[in-house]
Coordinates of C-alpha atoms in Angstrom, one line a residue:
X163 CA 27.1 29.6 -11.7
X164 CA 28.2 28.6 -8.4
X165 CA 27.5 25.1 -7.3
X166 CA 28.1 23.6 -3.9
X167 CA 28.5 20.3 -3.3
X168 CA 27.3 19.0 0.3
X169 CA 28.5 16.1 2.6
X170 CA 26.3 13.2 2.1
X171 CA 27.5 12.2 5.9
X172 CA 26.3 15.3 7.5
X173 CA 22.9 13.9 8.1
X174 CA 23.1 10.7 10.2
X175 CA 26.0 12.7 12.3
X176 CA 23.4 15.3 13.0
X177 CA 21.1 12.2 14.3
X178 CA 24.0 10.9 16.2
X179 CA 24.6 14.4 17.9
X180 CA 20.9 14.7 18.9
X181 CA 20.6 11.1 20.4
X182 CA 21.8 11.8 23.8
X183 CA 20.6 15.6 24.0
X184 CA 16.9 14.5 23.0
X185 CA 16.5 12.3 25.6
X186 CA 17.9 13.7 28.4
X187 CA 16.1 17.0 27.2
X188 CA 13.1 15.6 26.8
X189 CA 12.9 13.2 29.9
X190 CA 13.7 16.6 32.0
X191 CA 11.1 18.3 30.3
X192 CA 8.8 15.4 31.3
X193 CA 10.0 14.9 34.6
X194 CA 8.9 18.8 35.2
X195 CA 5.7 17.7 33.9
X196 CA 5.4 15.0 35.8
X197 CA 5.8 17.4 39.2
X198 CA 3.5 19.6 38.0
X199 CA 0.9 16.5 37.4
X200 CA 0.9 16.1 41.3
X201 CA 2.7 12.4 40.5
X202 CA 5.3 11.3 43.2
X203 CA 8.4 11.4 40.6
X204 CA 10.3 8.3 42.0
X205 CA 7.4 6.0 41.1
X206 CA 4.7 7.5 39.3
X207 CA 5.3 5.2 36.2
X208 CA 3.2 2.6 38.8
X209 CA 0.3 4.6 38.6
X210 CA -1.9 5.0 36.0
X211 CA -2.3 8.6 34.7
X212 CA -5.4 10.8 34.5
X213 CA -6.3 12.8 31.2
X214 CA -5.3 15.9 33.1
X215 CA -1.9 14.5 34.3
X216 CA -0.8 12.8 30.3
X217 CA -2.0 16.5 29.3
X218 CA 0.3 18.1 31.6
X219 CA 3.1 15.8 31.1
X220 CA 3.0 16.1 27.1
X221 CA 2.9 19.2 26.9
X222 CA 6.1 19.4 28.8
X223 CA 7.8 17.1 26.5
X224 CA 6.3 19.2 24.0
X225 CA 8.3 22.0 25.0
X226 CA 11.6 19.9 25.3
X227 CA 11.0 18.5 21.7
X228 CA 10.4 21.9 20.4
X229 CA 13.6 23.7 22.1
X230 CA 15.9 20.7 21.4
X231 CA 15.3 20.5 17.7
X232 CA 14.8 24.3 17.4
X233 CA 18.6 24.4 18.9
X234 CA 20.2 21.9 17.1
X235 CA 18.3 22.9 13.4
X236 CA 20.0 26.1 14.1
X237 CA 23.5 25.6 15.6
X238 CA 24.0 22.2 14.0
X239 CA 21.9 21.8 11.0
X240 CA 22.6 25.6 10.1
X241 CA 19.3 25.9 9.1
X242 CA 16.0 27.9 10.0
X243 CA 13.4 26.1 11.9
X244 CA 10.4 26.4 10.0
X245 CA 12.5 24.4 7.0
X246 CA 11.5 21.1 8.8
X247 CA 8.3 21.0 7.1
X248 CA 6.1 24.1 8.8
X249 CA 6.2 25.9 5.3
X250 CA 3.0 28.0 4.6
X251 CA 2.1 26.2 1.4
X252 CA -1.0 23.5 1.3
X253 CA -1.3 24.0 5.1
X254 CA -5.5 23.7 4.9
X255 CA -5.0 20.8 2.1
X256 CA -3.2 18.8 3.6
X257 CA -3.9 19.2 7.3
X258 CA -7.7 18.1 6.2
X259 CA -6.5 15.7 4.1
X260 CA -4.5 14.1 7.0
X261 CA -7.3 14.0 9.1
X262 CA -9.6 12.7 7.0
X263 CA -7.4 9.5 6.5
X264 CA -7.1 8.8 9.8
X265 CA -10.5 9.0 10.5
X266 CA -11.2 6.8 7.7
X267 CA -9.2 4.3 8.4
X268 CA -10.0 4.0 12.4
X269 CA -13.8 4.1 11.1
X270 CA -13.8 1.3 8.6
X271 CA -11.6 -0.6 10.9
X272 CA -14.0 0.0 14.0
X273 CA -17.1 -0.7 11.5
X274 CA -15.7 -4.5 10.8
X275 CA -15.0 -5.1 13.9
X276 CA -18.3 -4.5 15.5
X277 CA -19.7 -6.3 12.5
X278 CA -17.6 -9.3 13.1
X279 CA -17.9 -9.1 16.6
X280 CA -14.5 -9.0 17.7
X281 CA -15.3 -5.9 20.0
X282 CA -18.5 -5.6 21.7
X283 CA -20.4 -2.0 22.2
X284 CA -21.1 -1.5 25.3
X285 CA -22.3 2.4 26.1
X286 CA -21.4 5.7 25.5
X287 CA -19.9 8.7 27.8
X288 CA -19.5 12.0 26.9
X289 CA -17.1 14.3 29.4
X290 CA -17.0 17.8 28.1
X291 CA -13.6 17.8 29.3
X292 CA -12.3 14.7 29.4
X293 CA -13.0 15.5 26.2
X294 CA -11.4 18.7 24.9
X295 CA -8.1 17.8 27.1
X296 CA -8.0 14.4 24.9
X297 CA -7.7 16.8 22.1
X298 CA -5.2 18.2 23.2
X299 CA -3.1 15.5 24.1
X300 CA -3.2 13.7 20.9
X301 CA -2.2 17.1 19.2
X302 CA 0.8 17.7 21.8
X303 CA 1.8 13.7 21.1
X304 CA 1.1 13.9 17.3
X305 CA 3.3 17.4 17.1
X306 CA 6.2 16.3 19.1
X307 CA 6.8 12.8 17.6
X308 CA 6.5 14.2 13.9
X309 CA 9.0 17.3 14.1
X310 CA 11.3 14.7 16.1
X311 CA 11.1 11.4 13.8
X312 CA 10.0 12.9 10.6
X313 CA 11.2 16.5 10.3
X314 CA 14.6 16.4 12.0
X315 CA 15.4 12.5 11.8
X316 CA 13.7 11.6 8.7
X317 CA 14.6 15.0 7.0
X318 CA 18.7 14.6 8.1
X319 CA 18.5 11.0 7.2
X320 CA 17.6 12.2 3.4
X321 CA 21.0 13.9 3.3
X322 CA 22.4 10.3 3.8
X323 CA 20.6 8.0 1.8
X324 CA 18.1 7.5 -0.5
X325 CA 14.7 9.1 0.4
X326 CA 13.1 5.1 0.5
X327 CA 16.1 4.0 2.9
X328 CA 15.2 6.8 5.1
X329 CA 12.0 6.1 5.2
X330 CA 12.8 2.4 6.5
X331 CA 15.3 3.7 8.8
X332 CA 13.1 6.3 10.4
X333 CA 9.8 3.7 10.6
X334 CA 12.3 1.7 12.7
X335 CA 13.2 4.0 15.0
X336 CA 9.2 4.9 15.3
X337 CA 8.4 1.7 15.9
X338 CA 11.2 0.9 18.3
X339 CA 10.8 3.8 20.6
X340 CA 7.3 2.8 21.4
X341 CA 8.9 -0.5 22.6
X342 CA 8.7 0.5 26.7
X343 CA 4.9 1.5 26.3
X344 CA 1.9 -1.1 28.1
X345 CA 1.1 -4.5 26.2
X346 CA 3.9 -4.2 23.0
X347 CA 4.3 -7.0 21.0
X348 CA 5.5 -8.5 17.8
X349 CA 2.4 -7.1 15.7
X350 CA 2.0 -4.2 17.4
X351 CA 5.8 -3.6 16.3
X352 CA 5.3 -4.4 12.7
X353 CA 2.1 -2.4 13.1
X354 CA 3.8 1.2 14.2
X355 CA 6.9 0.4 11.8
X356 CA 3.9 0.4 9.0
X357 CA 2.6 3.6 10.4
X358 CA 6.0 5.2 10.4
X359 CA 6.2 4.6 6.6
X360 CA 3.0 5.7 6.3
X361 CA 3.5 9.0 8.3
X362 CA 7.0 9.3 6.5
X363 CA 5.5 8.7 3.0
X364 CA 3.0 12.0 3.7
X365 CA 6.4 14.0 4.4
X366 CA 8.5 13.0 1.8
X367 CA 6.0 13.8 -0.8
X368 CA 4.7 16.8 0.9
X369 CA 7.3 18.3 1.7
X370 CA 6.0 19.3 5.1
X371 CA 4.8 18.6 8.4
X372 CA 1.1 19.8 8.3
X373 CA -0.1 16.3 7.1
X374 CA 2.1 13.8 9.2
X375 CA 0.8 15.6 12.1
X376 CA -3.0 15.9 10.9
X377 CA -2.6 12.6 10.4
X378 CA -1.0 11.4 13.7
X379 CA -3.4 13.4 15.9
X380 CA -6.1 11.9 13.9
X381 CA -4.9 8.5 13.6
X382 CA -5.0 8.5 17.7
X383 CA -7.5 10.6 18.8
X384 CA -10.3 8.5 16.8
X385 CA -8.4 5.5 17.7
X386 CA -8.9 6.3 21.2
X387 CA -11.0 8.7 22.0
X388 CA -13.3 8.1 20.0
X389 CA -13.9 4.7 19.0
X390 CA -12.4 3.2 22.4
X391 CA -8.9 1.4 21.8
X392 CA -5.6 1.5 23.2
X393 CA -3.6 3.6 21.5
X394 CA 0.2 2.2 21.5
X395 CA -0.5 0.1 24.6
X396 CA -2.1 3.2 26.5
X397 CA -5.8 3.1 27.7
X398 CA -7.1 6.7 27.6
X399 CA -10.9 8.5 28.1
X400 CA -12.6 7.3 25.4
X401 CA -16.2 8.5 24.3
X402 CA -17.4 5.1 23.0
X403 CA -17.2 2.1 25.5
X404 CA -16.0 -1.1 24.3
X405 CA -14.2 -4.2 25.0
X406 CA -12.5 -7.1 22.8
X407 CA -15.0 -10.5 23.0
X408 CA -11.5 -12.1 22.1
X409 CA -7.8 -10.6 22.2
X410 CA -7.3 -11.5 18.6
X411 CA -4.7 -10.6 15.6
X412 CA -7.6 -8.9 14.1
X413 CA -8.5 -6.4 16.7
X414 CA -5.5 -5.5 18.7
X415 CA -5.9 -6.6 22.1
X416 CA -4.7 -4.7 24.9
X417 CA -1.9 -2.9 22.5
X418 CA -5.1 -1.2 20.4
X419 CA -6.5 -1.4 17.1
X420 CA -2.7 -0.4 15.3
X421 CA -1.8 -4.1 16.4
X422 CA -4.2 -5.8 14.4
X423 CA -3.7 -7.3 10.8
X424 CA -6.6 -5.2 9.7
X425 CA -5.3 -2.2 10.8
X426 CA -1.6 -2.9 9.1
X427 CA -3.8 -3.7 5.5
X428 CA -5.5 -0.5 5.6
X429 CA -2.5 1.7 6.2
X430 CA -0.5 -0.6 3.4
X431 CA -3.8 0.4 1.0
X432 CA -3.8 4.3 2.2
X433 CA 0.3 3.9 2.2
X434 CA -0.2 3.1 -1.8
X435 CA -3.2 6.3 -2.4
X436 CA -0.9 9.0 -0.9
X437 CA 2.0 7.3 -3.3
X438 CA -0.8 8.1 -6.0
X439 CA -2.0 11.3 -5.1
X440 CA 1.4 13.0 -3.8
X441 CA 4.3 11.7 -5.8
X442 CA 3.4 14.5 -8.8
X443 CA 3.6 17.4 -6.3
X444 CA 7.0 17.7 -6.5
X445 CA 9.1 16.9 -9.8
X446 CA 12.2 17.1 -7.9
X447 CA 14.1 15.3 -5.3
X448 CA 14.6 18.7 -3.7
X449 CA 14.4 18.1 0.0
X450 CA 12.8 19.6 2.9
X451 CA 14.9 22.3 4.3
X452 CA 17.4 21.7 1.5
X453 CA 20.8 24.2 1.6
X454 CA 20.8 27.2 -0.9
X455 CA 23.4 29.2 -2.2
X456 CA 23.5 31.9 0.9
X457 CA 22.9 29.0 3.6
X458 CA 25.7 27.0 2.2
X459 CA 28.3 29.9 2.3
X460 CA 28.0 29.3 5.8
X461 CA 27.5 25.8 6.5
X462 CA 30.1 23.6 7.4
X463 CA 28.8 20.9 5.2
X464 CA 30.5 22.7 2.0
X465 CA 33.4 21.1 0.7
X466 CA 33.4 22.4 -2.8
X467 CA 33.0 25.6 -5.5
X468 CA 32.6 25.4 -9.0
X469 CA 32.4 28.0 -11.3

């Protein structure tokens, strides 16, 4: 029986390769967006953005996020595509399951709040489609950000280390590359490192993206669409009107509900029930996208036979 033994190294030189391409890639992407959004391209970052121009933009980087890591899974990772975590398997399970956490936790959270009176309703307005283009910018955010961060970083990271040292390393970069976005702080820092394990933790034990993304779109879309707060620094239509009585460690401020201490306890409880509920799926440590015999034959990565 043939047995082929990979370089553990392989994976965080993939993620060094990518750096450089991603951005520029992506920011191009944008940029294209961002001319097509009718925004003055030397200075639009002064000016804040309409639903229809964020939708535009996104789904530019969208594009760029999907070409870059469909190019480099293929001529770097020597791997198919879909291996990132687009499997067919549990795709209805665990995109509802996804969703339903999010909305859970956004609910609960937005329920205390108004009970405490840390945020103050103040009316309702429903735009038809301010609406449906807010849907679609949360999924074009919530797809690009998870087959970026969690099924090309976090899945080549594996390769390198222990699945629970990727996990930290990925959260990091999460966290950090949220750092340029409106009103970040410390909190809101430690509150999007706590969401990239959370995210993370629903790929590694899935074994795919459906639920990391579910999850994503839902986390943001009830965060701000719905239920009215800032999502990562970014004040967006929102169906429910609201405002903060106080800027407070317990609701967010002007960075949204994901910088609060309530909102970091909640994920660290629903972090702990997917642990529960997930960690049997799989008895193995097999990862996603991992090598087989035919694939390794023609990677690079193999540095061994044994018969």
């Amino acid at each position: 029986m043939e047995k082929y033994l990979i370089d553990k190294s392989q994976g965080w030189k993939n993620i060094l390769k990518i750096i450089i391409p991603y951005f520029l890639f992506v920011g191009i992407s944008e940029l294209i967006g961002v001319y097509f959004a009718g925004l003055n391209i030397s200075n639009y970052k002064t000016f804040q953005e309409t639903t229809e121009q964020l939708f535009t933009i996104t789904f530019s980087g969208l594009v760029g996020t999907v070409l870059i890591v469909w190019l480099f899974r293929k001529y770097i990772d020597r791997k198919s595509f879909i291996s990132v975590g687009f499997d067919k398997g549990f795709v209805v399970k665990d995109s509802l399951t996804g969703l339903a956490f999010g909305f859970t936790i956004m609910l609960v959270g937005f329920s205390c709040l108004m009970l405490t009176k840390q945020i103050i309703f103040q009316s309702i307005q429903f735009e038809p489609a301010q609406f449906i283009l807010s849907i679609g910018l949360f999924i074009f955010v919530a797809i690009s950000e998870e087959l970026f961060l969690r099924g090309y970083v976090l899945n080549n990271l594996m390769i390198s280390f222990n699945k629970f040292g990727a996990l930290i390393f990925s959260s990091v970069i999460f966290s950090l590359l949220h750092a340029p976005n409106p009103n970040f702080n410390f909190l809101g820092m430690i509150g999007l490192f706590v969401a990239g394990l959370f995210f993370g933790l629903a790929y590694i034990y899935t074994r795919s993206l459906w639920f990391p993304i579910a999850l994503h779109f839902s986390w943001n879309f009830f965060q701000g669409t719905i239920f009215g707060f800032n999502v990562s620094g970014k004040d967006t239509y929102s169906l429910i009107v609201t405002k903060e009585n106080v800027f407070t460690i317990w609701n967010g401020g002007n960075f949204g509900f994901e910088a609060s201490v309530l909102s970091i306890l909640f994920q660290l409880i629903a972090i702990a029930i997917v642990f529960i509920i997930f960690k049997t799926r799989f008895e193995t440590d097999t990862l996603p996208g991992t090598i087989d015999v035919a694939a390794a034959t023609n990677s690079k990565s193999r540095v061994g036979i044994r018969q």
